[in-house]
mmCIF file of C-alpha atoms (C1' of nucleotides) in Angstrom:
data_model
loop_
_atom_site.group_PDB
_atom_site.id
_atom_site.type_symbol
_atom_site.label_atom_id
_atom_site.label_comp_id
_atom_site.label_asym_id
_atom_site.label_seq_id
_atom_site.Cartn_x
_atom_site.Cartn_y
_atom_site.Cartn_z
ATOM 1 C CA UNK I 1 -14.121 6.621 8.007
ATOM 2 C CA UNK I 2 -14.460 2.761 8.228
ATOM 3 C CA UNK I 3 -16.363 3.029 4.952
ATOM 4 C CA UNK I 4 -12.788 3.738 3.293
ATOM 5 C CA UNK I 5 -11.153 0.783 4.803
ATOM 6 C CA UNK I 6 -12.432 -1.229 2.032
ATOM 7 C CA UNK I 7 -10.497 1.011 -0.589
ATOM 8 C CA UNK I 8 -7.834 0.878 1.488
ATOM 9 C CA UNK I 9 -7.019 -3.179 1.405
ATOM 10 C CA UNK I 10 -8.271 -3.152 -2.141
ATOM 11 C CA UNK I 11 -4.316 -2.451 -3.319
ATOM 12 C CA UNK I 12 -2.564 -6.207 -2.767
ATOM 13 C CA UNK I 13 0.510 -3.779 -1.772
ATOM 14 C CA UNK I 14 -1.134 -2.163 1.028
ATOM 15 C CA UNK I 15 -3.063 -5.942 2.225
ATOM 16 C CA UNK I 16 0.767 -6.783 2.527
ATOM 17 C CA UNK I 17 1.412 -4.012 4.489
ATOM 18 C CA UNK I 18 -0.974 -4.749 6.865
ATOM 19 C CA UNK I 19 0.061 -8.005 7.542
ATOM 20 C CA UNK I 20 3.234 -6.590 7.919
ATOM 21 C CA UNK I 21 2.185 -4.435 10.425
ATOM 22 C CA UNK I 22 -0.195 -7.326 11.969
ATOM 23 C CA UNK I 23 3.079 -8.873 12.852
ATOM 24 C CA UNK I 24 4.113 -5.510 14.872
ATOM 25 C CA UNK I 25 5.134 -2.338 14.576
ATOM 26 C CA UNK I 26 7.406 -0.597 11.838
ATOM 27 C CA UNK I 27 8.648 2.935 10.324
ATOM 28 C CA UNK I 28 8.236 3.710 6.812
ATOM 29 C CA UNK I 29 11.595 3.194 6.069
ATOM 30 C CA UNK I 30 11.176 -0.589 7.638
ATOM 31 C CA UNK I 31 8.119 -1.410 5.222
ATOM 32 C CA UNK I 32 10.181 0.035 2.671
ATOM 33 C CA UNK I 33 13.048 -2.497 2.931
ATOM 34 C CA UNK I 34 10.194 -5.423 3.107
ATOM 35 C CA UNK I 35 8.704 -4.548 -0.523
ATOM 36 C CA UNK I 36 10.878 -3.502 -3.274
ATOM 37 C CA UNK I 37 8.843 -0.289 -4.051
ATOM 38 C CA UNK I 38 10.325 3.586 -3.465
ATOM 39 C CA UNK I 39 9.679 5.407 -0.435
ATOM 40 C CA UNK I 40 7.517 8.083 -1.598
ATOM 41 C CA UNK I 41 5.157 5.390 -2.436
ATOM 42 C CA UNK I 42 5.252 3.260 0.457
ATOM 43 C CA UNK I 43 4.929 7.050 2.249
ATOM 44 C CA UNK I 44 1.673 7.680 0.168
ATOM 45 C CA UNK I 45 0.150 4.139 0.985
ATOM 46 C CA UNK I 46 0.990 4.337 4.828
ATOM 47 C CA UNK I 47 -0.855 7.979 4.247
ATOM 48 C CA UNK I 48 -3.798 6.126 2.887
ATOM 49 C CA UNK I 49 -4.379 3.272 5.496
ATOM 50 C CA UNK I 50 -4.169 6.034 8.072
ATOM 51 C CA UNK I 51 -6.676 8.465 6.562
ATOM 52 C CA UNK I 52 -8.404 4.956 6.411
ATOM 53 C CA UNK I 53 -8.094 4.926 9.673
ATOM 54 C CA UNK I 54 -6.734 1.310 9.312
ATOM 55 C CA UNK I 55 -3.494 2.476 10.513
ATOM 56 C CA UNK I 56 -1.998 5.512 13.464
ATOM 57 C CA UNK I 57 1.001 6.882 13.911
ATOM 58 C CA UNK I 58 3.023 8.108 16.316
ATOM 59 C CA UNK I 59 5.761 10.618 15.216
ATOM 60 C CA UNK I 60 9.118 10.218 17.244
ATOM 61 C CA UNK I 61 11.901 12.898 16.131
ATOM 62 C CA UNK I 62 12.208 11.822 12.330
ATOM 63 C CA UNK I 63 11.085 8.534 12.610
ATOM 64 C CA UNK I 64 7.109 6.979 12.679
ATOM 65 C CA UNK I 65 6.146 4.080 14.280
ATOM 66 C CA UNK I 66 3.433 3.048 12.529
ATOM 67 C CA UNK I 67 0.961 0.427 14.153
ATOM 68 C CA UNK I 68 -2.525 -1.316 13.277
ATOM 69 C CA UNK I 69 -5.710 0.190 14.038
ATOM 70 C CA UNK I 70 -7.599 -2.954 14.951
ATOM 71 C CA UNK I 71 -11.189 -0.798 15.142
ATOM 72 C CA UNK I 72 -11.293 -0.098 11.682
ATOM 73 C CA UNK I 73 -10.418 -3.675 10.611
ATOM 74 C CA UNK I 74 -13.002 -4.828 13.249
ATOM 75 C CA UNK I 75 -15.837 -2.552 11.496
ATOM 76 C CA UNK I 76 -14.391 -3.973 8.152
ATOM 77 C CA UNK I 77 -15.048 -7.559 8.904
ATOM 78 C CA UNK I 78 -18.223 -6.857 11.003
ATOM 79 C CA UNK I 79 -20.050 -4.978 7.567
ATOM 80 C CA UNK I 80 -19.159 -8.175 5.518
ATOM 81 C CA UNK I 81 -20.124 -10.658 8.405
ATOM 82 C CA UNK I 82 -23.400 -8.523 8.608
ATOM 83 C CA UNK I 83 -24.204 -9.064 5.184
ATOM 84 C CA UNK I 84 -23.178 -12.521 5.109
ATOM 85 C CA UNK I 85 -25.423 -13.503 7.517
ATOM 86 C CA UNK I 86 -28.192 -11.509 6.589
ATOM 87 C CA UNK I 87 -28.244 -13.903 3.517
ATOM 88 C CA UNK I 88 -27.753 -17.347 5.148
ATOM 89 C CA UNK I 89 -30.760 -16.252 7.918
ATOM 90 C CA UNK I 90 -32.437 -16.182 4.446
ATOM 91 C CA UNK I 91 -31.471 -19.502 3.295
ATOM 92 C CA UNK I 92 -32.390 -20.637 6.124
ATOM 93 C CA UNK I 93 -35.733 -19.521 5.799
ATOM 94 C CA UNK I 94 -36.149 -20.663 2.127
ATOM 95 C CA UNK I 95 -34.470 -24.068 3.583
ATOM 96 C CA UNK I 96 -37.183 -24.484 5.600
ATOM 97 C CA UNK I 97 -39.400 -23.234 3.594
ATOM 98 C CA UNK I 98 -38.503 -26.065 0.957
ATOM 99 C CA UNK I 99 -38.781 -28.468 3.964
ATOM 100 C CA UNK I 100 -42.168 -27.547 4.912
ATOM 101 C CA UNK I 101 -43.443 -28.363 1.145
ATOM 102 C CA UNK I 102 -41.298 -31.489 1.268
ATOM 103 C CA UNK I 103 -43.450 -32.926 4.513
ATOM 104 C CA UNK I 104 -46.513 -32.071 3.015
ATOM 105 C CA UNK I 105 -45.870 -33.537 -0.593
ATOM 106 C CA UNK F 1 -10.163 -15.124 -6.399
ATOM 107 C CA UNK F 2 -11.266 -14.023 -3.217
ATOM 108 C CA UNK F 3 -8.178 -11.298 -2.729
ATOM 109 C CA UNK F 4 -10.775 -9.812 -5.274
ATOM 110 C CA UNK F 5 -13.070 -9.487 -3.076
ATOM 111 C CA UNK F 6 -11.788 -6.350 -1.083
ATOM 112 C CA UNK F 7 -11.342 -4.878 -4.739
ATOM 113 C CA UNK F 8 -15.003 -5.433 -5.000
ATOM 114 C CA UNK F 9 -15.899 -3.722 -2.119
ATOM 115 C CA UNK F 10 -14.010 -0.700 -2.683
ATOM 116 C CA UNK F 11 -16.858 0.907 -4.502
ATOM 117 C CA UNK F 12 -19.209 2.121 -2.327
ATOM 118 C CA UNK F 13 -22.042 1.368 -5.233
ATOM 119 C CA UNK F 14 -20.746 -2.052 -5.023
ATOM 120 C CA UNK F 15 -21.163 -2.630 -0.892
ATOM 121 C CA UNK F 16 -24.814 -1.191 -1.674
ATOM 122 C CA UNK F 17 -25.417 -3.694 -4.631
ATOM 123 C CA UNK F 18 -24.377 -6.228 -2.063
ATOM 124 C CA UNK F 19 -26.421 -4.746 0.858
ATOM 125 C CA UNK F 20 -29.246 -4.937 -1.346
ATOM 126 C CA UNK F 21 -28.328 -8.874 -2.591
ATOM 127 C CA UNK F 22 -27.957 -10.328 0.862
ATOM 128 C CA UNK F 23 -31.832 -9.232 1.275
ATOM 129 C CA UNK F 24 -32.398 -11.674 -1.588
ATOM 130 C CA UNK F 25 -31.714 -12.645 -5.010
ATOM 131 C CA UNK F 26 -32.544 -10.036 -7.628
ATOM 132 C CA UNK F 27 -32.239 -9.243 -11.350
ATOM 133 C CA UNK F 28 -29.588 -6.762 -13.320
ATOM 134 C CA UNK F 29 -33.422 -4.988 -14.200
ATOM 135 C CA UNK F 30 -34.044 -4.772 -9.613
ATOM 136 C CA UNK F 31 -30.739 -3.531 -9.161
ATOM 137 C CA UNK F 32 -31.072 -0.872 -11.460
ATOM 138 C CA UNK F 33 -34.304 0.441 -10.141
ATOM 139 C CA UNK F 34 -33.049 0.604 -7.095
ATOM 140 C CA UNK F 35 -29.976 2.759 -7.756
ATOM 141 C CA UNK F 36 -30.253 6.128 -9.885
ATOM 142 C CA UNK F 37 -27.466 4.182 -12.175
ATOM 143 C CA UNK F 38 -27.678 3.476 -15.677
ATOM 144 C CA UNK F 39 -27.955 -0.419 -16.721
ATOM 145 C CA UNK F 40 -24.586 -0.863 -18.448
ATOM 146 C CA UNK F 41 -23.018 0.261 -15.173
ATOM 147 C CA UNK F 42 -24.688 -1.658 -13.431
ATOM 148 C CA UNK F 43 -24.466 -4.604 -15.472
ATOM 149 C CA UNK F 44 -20.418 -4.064 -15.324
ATOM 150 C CA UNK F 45 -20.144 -3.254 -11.167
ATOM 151 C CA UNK F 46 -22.188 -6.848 -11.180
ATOM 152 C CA UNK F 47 -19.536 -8.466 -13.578
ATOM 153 C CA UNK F 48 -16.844 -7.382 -11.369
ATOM 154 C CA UNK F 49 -18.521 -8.673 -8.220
ATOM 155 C CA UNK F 50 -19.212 -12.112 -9.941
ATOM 156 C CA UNK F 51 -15.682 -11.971 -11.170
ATOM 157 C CA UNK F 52 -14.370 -11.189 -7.847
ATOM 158 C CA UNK F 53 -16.268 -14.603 -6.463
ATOM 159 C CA UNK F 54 -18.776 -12.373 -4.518
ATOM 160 C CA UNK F 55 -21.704 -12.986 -6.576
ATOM 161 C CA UNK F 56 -23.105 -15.541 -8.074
ATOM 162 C CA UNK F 57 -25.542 -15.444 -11.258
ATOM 163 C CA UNK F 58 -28.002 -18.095 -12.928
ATOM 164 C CA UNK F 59 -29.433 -16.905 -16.053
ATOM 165 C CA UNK F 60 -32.892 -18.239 -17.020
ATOM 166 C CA UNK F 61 -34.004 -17.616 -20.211
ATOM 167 C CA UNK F 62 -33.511 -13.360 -20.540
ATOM 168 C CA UNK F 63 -33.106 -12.055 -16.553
ATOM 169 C CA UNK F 64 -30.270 -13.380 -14.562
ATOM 170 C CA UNK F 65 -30.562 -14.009 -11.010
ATOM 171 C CA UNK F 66 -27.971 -12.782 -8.755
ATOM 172 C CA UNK F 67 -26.762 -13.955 -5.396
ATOM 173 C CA UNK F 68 -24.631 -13.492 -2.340
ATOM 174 C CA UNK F 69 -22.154 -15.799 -2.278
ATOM 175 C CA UNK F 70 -20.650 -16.360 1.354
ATOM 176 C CA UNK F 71 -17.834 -18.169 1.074
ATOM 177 C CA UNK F 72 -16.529 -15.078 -0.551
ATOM 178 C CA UNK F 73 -17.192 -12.802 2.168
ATOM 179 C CA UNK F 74 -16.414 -15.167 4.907
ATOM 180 C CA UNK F 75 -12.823 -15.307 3.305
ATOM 181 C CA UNK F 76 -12.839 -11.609 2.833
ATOM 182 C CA UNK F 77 -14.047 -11.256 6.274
ATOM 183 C CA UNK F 78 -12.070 -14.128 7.714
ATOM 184 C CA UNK F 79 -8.351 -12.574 6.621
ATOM 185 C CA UNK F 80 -9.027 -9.028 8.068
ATOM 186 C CA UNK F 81 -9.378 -11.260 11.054
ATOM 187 C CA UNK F 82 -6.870 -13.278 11.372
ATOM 188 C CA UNK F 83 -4.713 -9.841 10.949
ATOM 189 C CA UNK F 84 -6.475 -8.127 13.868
ATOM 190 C CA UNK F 85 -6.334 -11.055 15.971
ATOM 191 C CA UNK F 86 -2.180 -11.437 15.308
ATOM 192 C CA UNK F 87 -2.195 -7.477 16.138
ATOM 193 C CA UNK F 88 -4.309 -8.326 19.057
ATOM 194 C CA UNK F 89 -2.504 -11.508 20.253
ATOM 195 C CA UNK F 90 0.990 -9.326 20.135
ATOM 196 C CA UNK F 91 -0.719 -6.216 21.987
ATOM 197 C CA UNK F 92 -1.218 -8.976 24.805
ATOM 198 C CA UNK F 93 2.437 -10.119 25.054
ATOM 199 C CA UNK F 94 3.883 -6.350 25.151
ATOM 200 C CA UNK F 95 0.799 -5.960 28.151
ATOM 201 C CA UNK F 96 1.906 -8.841 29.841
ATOM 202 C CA UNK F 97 5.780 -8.114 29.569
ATOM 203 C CA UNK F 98 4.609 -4.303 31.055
ATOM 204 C CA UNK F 99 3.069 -5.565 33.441
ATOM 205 C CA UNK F 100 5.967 -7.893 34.489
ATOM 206 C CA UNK F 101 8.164 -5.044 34.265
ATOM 207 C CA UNK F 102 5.807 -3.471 36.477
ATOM 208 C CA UNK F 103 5.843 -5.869 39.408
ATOM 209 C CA UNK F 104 9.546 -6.271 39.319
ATOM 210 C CA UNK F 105 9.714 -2.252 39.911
ATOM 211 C "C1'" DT U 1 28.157 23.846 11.935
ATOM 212 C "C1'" DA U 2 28.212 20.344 8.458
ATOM 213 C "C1'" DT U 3 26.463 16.042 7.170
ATOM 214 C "C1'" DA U 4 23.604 12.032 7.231
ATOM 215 C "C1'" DT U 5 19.144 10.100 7.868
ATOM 216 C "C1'" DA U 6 13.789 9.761 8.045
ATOM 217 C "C1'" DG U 7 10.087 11.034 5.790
ATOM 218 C "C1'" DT U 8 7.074 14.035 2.789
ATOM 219 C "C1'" DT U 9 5.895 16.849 -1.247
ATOM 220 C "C1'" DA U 10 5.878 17.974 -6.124
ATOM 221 C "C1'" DG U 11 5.567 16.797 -10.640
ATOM 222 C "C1'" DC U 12 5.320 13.560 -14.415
ATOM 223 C "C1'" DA U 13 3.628 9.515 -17.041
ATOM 224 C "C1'" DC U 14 0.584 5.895 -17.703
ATOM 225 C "C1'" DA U 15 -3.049 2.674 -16.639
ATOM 226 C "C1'" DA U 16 -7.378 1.734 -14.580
ATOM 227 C "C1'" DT U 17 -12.003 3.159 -13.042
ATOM 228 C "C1'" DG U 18 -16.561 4.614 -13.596
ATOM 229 C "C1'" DG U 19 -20.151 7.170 -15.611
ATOM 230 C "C1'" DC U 20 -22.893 7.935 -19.911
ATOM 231 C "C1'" DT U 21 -25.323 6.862 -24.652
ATOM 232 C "C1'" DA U 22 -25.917 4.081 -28.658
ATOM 233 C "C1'" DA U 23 -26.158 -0.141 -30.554
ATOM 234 C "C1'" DC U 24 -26.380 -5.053 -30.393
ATOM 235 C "C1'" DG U 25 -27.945 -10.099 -29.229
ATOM 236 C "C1'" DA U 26 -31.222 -13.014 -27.351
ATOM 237 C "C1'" DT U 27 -35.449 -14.309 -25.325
ATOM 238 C "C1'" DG U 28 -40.556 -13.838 -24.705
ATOM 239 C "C1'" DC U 29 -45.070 -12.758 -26.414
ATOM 240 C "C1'" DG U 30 -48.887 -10.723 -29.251
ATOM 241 C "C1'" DC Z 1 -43.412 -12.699 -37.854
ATOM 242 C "C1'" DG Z 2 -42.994 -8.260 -35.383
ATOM 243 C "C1'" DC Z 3 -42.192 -5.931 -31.322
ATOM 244 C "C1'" DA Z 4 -40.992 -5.380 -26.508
ATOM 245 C "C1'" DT Z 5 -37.913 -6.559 -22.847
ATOM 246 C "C1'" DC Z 6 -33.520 -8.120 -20.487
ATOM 247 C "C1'" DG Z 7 -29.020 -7.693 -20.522
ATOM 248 C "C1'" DT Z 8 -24.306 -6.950 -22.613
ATOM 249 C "C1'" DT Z 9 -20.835 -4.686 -25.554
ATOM 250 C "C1'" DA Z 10 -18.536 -0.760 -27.641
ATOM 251 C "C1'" DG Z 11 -16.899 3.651 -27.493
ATOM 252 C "C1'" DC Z 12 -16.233 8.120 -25.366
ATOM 253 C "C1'" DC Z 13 -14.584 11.086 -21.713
ATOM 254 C "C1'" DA Z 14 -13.241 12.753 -17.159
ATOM 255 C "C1'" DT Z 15 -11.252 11.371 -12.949
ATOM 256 C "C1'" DT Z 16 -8.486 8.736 -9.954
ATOM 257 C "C1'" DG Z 17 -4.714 5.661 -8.759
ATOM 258 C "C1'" DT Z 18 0.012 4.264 -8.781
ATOM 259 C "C1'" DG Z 19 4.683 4.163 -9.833
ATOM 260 C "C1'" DC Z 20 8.982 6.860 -10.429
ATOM 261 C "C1'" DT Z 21 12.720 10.671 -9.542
ATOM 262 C "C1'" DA Z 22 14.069 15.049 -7.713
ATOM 263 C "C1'" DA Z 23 13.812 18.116 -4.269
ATOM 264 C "C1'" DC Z 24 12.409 19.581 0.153
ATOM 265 C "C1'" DT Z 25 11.846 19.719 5.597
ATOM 266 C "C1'" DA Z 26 13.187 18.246 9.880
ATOM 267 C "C1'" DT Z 27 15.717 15.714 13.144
ATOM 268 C "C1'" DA Z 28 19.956 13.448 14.735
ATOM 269 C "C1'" DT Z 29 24.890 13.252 15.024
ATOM 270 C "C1'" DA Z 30 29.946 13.978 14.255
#
DNA sequence: TATATAGTTAGCACAATGGCTAACGATGCG
DNA sequence: CGCATCGTTAGCCATTGTGCTAACTATATA
């Protein structure tokens, strides 16, 4: 699930629609006025971040509101920060490492 | 650069490559035992991560060392933040204004 | 009921992605 | 020098991604 958030802000378009939506909730035809793409393709990225699960949406009559799932970008950042960290805990260790060797000449 | 980054991580080859880098630096030769991959594929999924600013490589005579680089992930990690944070931040006001409605009846 | 509006689906064209093997360049070592 | 090793480049092919227009479904509204 979270695993295809990744491919889902690797398209600049759909990053911009997320920051779009970060900035509150919108239909597909609002998104569509923001960018100067078609419908059907705004449609079929707003289908994407959803099966993504970086985006819901709650049909009303004809229109959907479509909102920010802030889970999936949560496990997003969390895998990177994971990994991130995982290396400087590393450095660190090398760091002190170097140190150590440093002290003793 | 960095808007690279979530390109990068869109193959899920590519988050393992990095799963395995941030437990240490390793050779184009490492990464391909570890993974049931050719080497030119590898070798390319490695360009594109150094491209995208998320690797870094030092050659030394034949092997080249790769490594995590952070800043690229903490600016990967630190924009799908700062969305979910504005999404949060805005969830708050609409609570609060609910919740004034509420008292007023 | 007729018409407009919101959104999706279908189908097409084209570019990009990702895997492979074969071949190449460059370094290390006997 | 001759050969092995590390890695990249080139070329092929199948698949996927992304944009469009046209046409469709479904809801709202006059």
């Amino acid at each position: 699930m979270a695993n295809d958030a990744f491919k889902a802000l690797a398209h600049p378009l759909r990053r911009d629609i997320v920051e779009r939506l970060s900035g509150g909730v919108a239909t597909v035809g609002d998104v569509t006025r923001d960018f100067g793409v078609s419908k059907p393709t705004i449609s079929r990225h707003l289908k994407l971040l959803e099966e993504a699960g970086v985006v819901s949406r709650v049909i009303d009559g004809r229109t959907h509101r479509l909102a920010l799932r802030p889970e999936a970008l949560a496990e997003a950042s969390d895998w990177i920060e994971s990994q991130r960290e995982r290396w400087e805990r590393l450095f660190d260790v090398v760091g002190e490492y170097l140190e150590e060797r440093k002290e003793r000449g």
